[in-house]
Amino acid sequence: MVRMSVLADCLKTLSNAEKRGKRQVLIRPSSKVIVKFLQCMQKQGYIGEFEIVDDHRAGKIVIELNGRLNKCGVISPRFDIKQEDIEKWVVNLLPSRQFGHIILSTTYGIMTHEEAKRKKTGGKILGFFY
């Protein structure tokens, strides 16, 4: 079967492992977008350390879970979001204003919606987690 979205597979695997109560999970294949997404999650404290294993193919990532992740998902298609429309997406996707993050791919790199608001930029929506 053909993989449509590597990022969607990664986030679904992560979510399923978290629901099962696993301590770590193996993600394959790896990509630059996945690594940046995971760095955002790690910065916010939703996952622990992760290690990229180079196997001279597509690569693997081993992620340490800490039990804080409730749900994560990908938004497909990757809609364009203006800076003033970020708030509408936050209301639609996240359970409350206090927690949860939407990941955007902007001209300044991949970042959470709060960073995008601070830098006053829009971008394409990649996914969310809380």
PDB file of C-alpha atoms in Angstrom:
ATOM      1  CA  MET A   1       0.000   0.000   0.000  1.00  0.00           C
ATOM      2  CA  VAL A   2       1.191   3.512  -0.789  1.00  0.00           C
ATOM      3  CA  ARG A   3       1.904   5.997   2.000  1.00  0.00           C
ATOM      4  CA  MET A   4      -0.064   9.162   1.353  1.00  0.00           C
ATOM      5  CA  SER A   5       1.238  11.295   4.217  1.00  0.00           C
ATOM      6  CA  VAL A   6       4.306  10.415   6.258  1.00  0.00           C
ATOM      7  CA  LEU A   7       3.409  13.076   8.843  1.00  0.00           C
ATOM      8  CA  ALA A   8      -0.127  11.688   9.276  1.00  0.00           C
ATOM      9  CA  ASP A   9       1.270   8.164   9.817  1.00  0.00           C
ATOM     10  CA  CYS A  10       3.746   9.493  12.368  1.00  0.00           C
ATOM     11  CA  LEU A  11       1.146  11.411  14.389  1.00  0.00           C
ATOM     12  CA  LYS A  12      -1.336   8.513  14.309  1.00  0.00           C
ATOM     13  CA  THR A  13       1.362   6.089  15.528  1.00  0.00           C
ATOM     14  CA  LEU A  14       2.328   8.553  18.273  1.00  0.00           C
ATOM     15  CA  SER A  15      -1.296   8.984  19.362  1.00  0.00           C
ATOM     16  CA  ASN A  16      -1.976   5.226  19.401  1.00  0.00           C
ATOM     17  CA  ALA A  17       1.174   4.488  21.430  1.00  0.00           C
ATOM     18  CA  GLU A  18       0.222   7.192  23.923  1.00  0.00           C
ATOM     19  CA  LYS A  19      -3.286   5.737  24.307  1.00  0.00           C
ATOM     20  CA  ARG A  20      -1.790   2.276  24.934  1.00  0.00           C
ATOM     21  CA  GLY A  21       0.461   3.739  27.645  1.00  0.00           C
ATOM     22  CA  LYS A  22       3.772   2.941  25.939  1.00  0.00           C
ATOM     23  CA  ARG A  23       6.966   4.602  27.167  1.00  0.00           C
ATOM     24  CA  GLN A  24       8.595   4.901  23.739  1.00  0.00           C
ATOM     25  CA  VAL A  25       7.610   4.524  20.105  1.00  0.00           C
ATOM     26  CA  LEU A  26       9.450   3.887  16.823  1.00  0.00           C
ATOM     27  CA  ILE A  27       8.490   6.069  13.858  1.00  0.00           C
ATOM     28  CA  ARG A  28       9.473   5.235  10.302  1.00  0.00           C
ATOM     29  CA  PRO A  29      10.087   6.685   7.769  1.00  0.00           C
ATOM     30  CA  SER A  30      11.587   9.961   8.956  1.00  0.00           C
ATOM     31  CA  SER A  31      11.408  13.355   7.262  1.00  0.00           C
ATOM     32  CA  LYS A  32      12.505  16.941   7.926  1.00  0.00           C
ATOM     33  CA  VAL A  33       8.897  18.029   8.510  1.00  0.00           C
ATOM     34  CA  ILE A  34       8.379  15.265  11.107  1.00  0.00           C
ATOM     35  CA  VAL A  35      11.582  16.257  12.925  1.00  0.00           C
ATOM     36  CA  LYS A  36      10.540  19.944  13.072  1.00  0.00           C
ATOM     37  CA  PHE A  37       7.014  18.982  14.231  1.00  0.00           C
ATOM     38  CA  LEU A  38       8.502  16.799  16.991  1.00  0.00           C
ATOM     39  CA  GLN A  39      10.857  19.611  18.041  1.00  0.00           C
ATOM     40  CA  CYS A  40       7.824  21.883  18.511  1.00  0.00           C
ATOM     41  CA  MET A  41       6.104  19.184  20.592  1.00  0.00           C
ATOM     42  CA  GLN A  42       9.254  18.672  22.651  1.00  0.00           C
ATOM     43  CA  LYS A  43       9.688  22.419  23.258  1.00  0.00           C
ATOM     44  CA  GLN A  44       6.123  22.549  24.634  1.00  0.00           C
ATOM     45  CA  GLY A  45       6.801  19.478  26.836  1.00  0.00           C
ATOM     46  CA  TYR A  46       4.358  17.028  25.243  1.00  0.00           C
ATOM     47  CA  ILE A  47       7.032  14.423  24.409  1.00  0.00           C
ATOM     48  CA  GLY A  48      10.467  13.627  25.889  1.00  0.00           C
ATOM     49  CA  GLU A  49      13.723  13.173  24.023  1.00  0.00           C
ATOM     50  CA  PHE A  50      13.793  11.723  20.525  1.00  0.00           C
ATOM     51  CA  GLU A  51      16.636  10.124  18.622  1.00  0.00           C
ATOM     52  CA  ILE A  52      17.018   9.938  14.861  1.00  0.00           C
ATOM     53  CA  VAL A  53      18.403   6.576  13.696  1.00  0.00           C
ATOM     54  CA  ASP A  54      20.071   6.701  10.276  1.00  0.00           C
ATOM     55  CA  ASP A  55      19.683   3.329   8.548  1.00  0.00           C
ATOM     56  CA  HIS A  56      20.828   4.529   5.073  1.00  0.00           C
ATOM     57  CA  ARG A  57      17.203   4.306   3.915  1.00  0.00           C
ATOM     58  CA  ALA A  58      14.343   6.568   4.962  1.00  0.00           C
ATOM     59  CA  GLY A  59      15.505   6.716   8.600  1.00  0.00           C
ATOM     60  CA  LYS A  60      13.782   5.977  11.898  1.00  0.00           C
ATOM     61  CA  ILE A  61      12.976   8.050  14.970  1.00  0.00           C
ATOM     62  CA  VAL A  62      12.721   6.687  18.525  1.00  0.00           C
ATOM     63  CA  ILE A  63      10.555   8.951  20.702  1.00  0.00           C
ATOM     64  CA  GLU A  64      10.327   8.886  24.495  1.00  0.00           C
ATOM     65  CA  LEU A  65       6.723   9.491  25.621  1.00  0.00           C
ATOM     66  CA  ASN A  66       5.854  11.188  28.912  1.00  0.00           C
ATOM     67  CA  GLY A  67       2.073  10.673  29.041  1.00  0.00           C
ATOM     68  CA  ARG A  68       1.083  14.311  28.430  1.00  0.00           C
ATOM     69  CA  LEU A  69      -0.205  13.941  24.880  1.00  0.00           C
ATOM     70  CA  ASN A  70      -3.992  13.621  24.575  1.00  0.00           C
ATOM     71  CA  LYS A  71      -4.462  13.951  20.836  1.00  0.00           C
ATOM     72  CA  CYS A  72      -2.439  14.940  17.817  1.00  0.00           C
ATOM     73  CA  GLY A  73      -3.430  15.063  14.197  1.00  0.00           C
ATOM     74  CA  VAL A  74      -2.639  16.376  10.776  1.00  0.00           C
ATOM     75  CA  ILE A  75      -4.764  18.868   8.815  1.00  0.00           C
ATOM     76  CA  SER A  76      -5.082  17.828   5.202  1.00  0.00           C
ATOM     77  CA  PRO A  77      -5.128  19.649   2.830  1.00  0.00           C
ATOM     78  CA  ARG A  78      -2.605  22.132   4.199  1.00  0.00           C
ATOM     79  CA  PHE A  79      -4.806  25.219   4.180  1.00  0.00           C
ATOM     80  CA  ASP A  80      -3.329  28.703   3.845  1.00  0.00           C
ATOM     81  CA  ILE A  81      -3.942  30.752   6.990  1.00  0.00           C
ATOM     82  CA  LYS A  82      -3.645  34.508   7.240  1.00  0.00           C
ATOM     83  CA  GLN A  83      -2.401  35.925  10.512  1.00  0.00           C
ATOM     84  CA  GLU A  84      -5.858  37.279  11.390  1.00  0.00           C
ATOM     85  CA  ASP A  85      -7.507  33.861  10.731  1.00  0.00           C
ATOM     86  CA  ILE A  86      -5.299  31.936  13.196  1.00  0.00           C
ATOM     87  CA  GLU A  87      -7.768  32.605  16.028  1.00  0.00           C
ATOM     88  CA  LYS A  88     -10.658  30.971  14.092  1.00  0.00           C
ATOM     89  CA  TRP A  89      -8.594  27.803  13.621  1.00  0.00           C
ATOM     90  CA  VAL A  90      -7.624  27.767  17.321  1.00  0.00           C
ATOM     91  CA  VAL A  91     -11.318  27.899  18.266  1.00  0.00           C
ATOM     92  CA  ASN A  92     -12.211  25.104  15.808  1.00  0.00           C
ATOM     93  CA  LEU A  93      -9.372  22.683  16.558  1.00  0.00           C
ATOM     94  CA  LEU A  94      -8.293  23.062  20.183  1.00  0.00           C
ATOM     95  CA  PRO A  95     -10.340  22.153  23.279  1.00  0.00           C
ATOM     96  CA  SER A  96      -9.630  25.423  25.114  1.00  0.00           C
ATOM     97  CA  ARG A  97      -7.619  28.610  24.798  1.00  0.00           C
ATOM     98  CA  GLN A  98      -5.308  27.673  27.679  1.00  0.00           C
ATOM     99  CA  PHE A  99      -3.654  24.617  26.133  1.00  0.00           C
ATOM    100  CA  GLY A 100      -2.994  22.959  22.813  1.00  0.00           C
ATOM    101  CA  HIS A 101      -0.983  24.101  19.830  1.00  0.00           C
ATOM    102  CA  ILE A 102      -1.440  24.377  16.080  1.00  0.00           C
ATOM    103  CA  ILE A 103       1.678  23.907  13.959  1.00  0.00           C
ATOM    104  CA  LEU A 104       2.131  26.194  10.949  1.00  0.00           C
ATOM    105  CA  SER A 105       4.665  26.094   8.155  1.00  0.00           C
ATOM    106  CA  THR A 106       5.646  29.724   7.598  1.00  0.00           C
ATOM    107  CA  THR A 107       8.341  31.545   5.677  1.00  0.00           C
ATOM    108  CA  TYR A 108      10.242  31.714   8.993  1.00  0.00           C
ATOM    109  CA  GLY A 109      10.136  27.919   9.420  1.00  0.00           C
ATOM    110  CA  ILE A 110       7.796  25.494  11.181  1.00  0.00           C
ATOM    111  CA  MET A 111       6.379  26.967  14.393  1.00  0.00           C
ATOM    112  CA  THR A 112       3.387  26.988  16.745  1.00  0.00           C
ATOM    113  CA  HIS A 113       0.507  29.411  16.254  1.00  0.00           C
ATOM    114  CA  GLU A 114       1.659  31.561  19.212  1.00  0.00           C
ATOM    115  CA  GLU A 115       5.085  32.134  17.632  1.00  0.00           C
ATOM    116  CA  ALA A 116       3.394  32.954  14.313  1.00  0.00           C
ATOM    117  CA  LYS A 117       1.190  35.536  16.060  1.00  0.00           C
ATOM    118  CA  ARG A 118       4.254  37.070  17.718  1.00  0.00           C
ATOM    119  CA  LYS A 119       6.083  37.289  14.385  1.00  0.00           C
ATOM    120  CA  LYS A 120       2.885  38.570  12.726  1.00  0.00           C
ATOM    121  CA  THR A 121       2.949  35.952   9.962  1.00  0.00           C
ATOM    122  CA  GLY A 122       0.589  33.423   8.439  1.00  0.00           C
ATOM    123  CA  GLY A 123       1.373  30.172   6.661  1.00  0.00           C
ATOM    124  CA  LYS A 124       0.134  26.713   5.830  1.00  0.00           C
ATOM    125  CA  ILE A 125      -1.402  24.630   8.602  1.00  0.00           C
ATOM    126  CA  LEU A 126       0.346  21.287   9.232  1.00  0.00           C
ATOM    127  CA  GLY A 127      -1.375  19.849  12.298  1.00  0.00           C
ATOM    128  CA  PHE A 128      -2.255  20.223  15.964  1.00  0.00           C
ATOM    129  CA  PHE A 129      -1.600  18.606  19.341  1.00  0.00           C
ATOM    130  CA  TYR A 130      -2.916  18.894  22.894  1.00  0.00           C
TER     131      TYR A 130
END
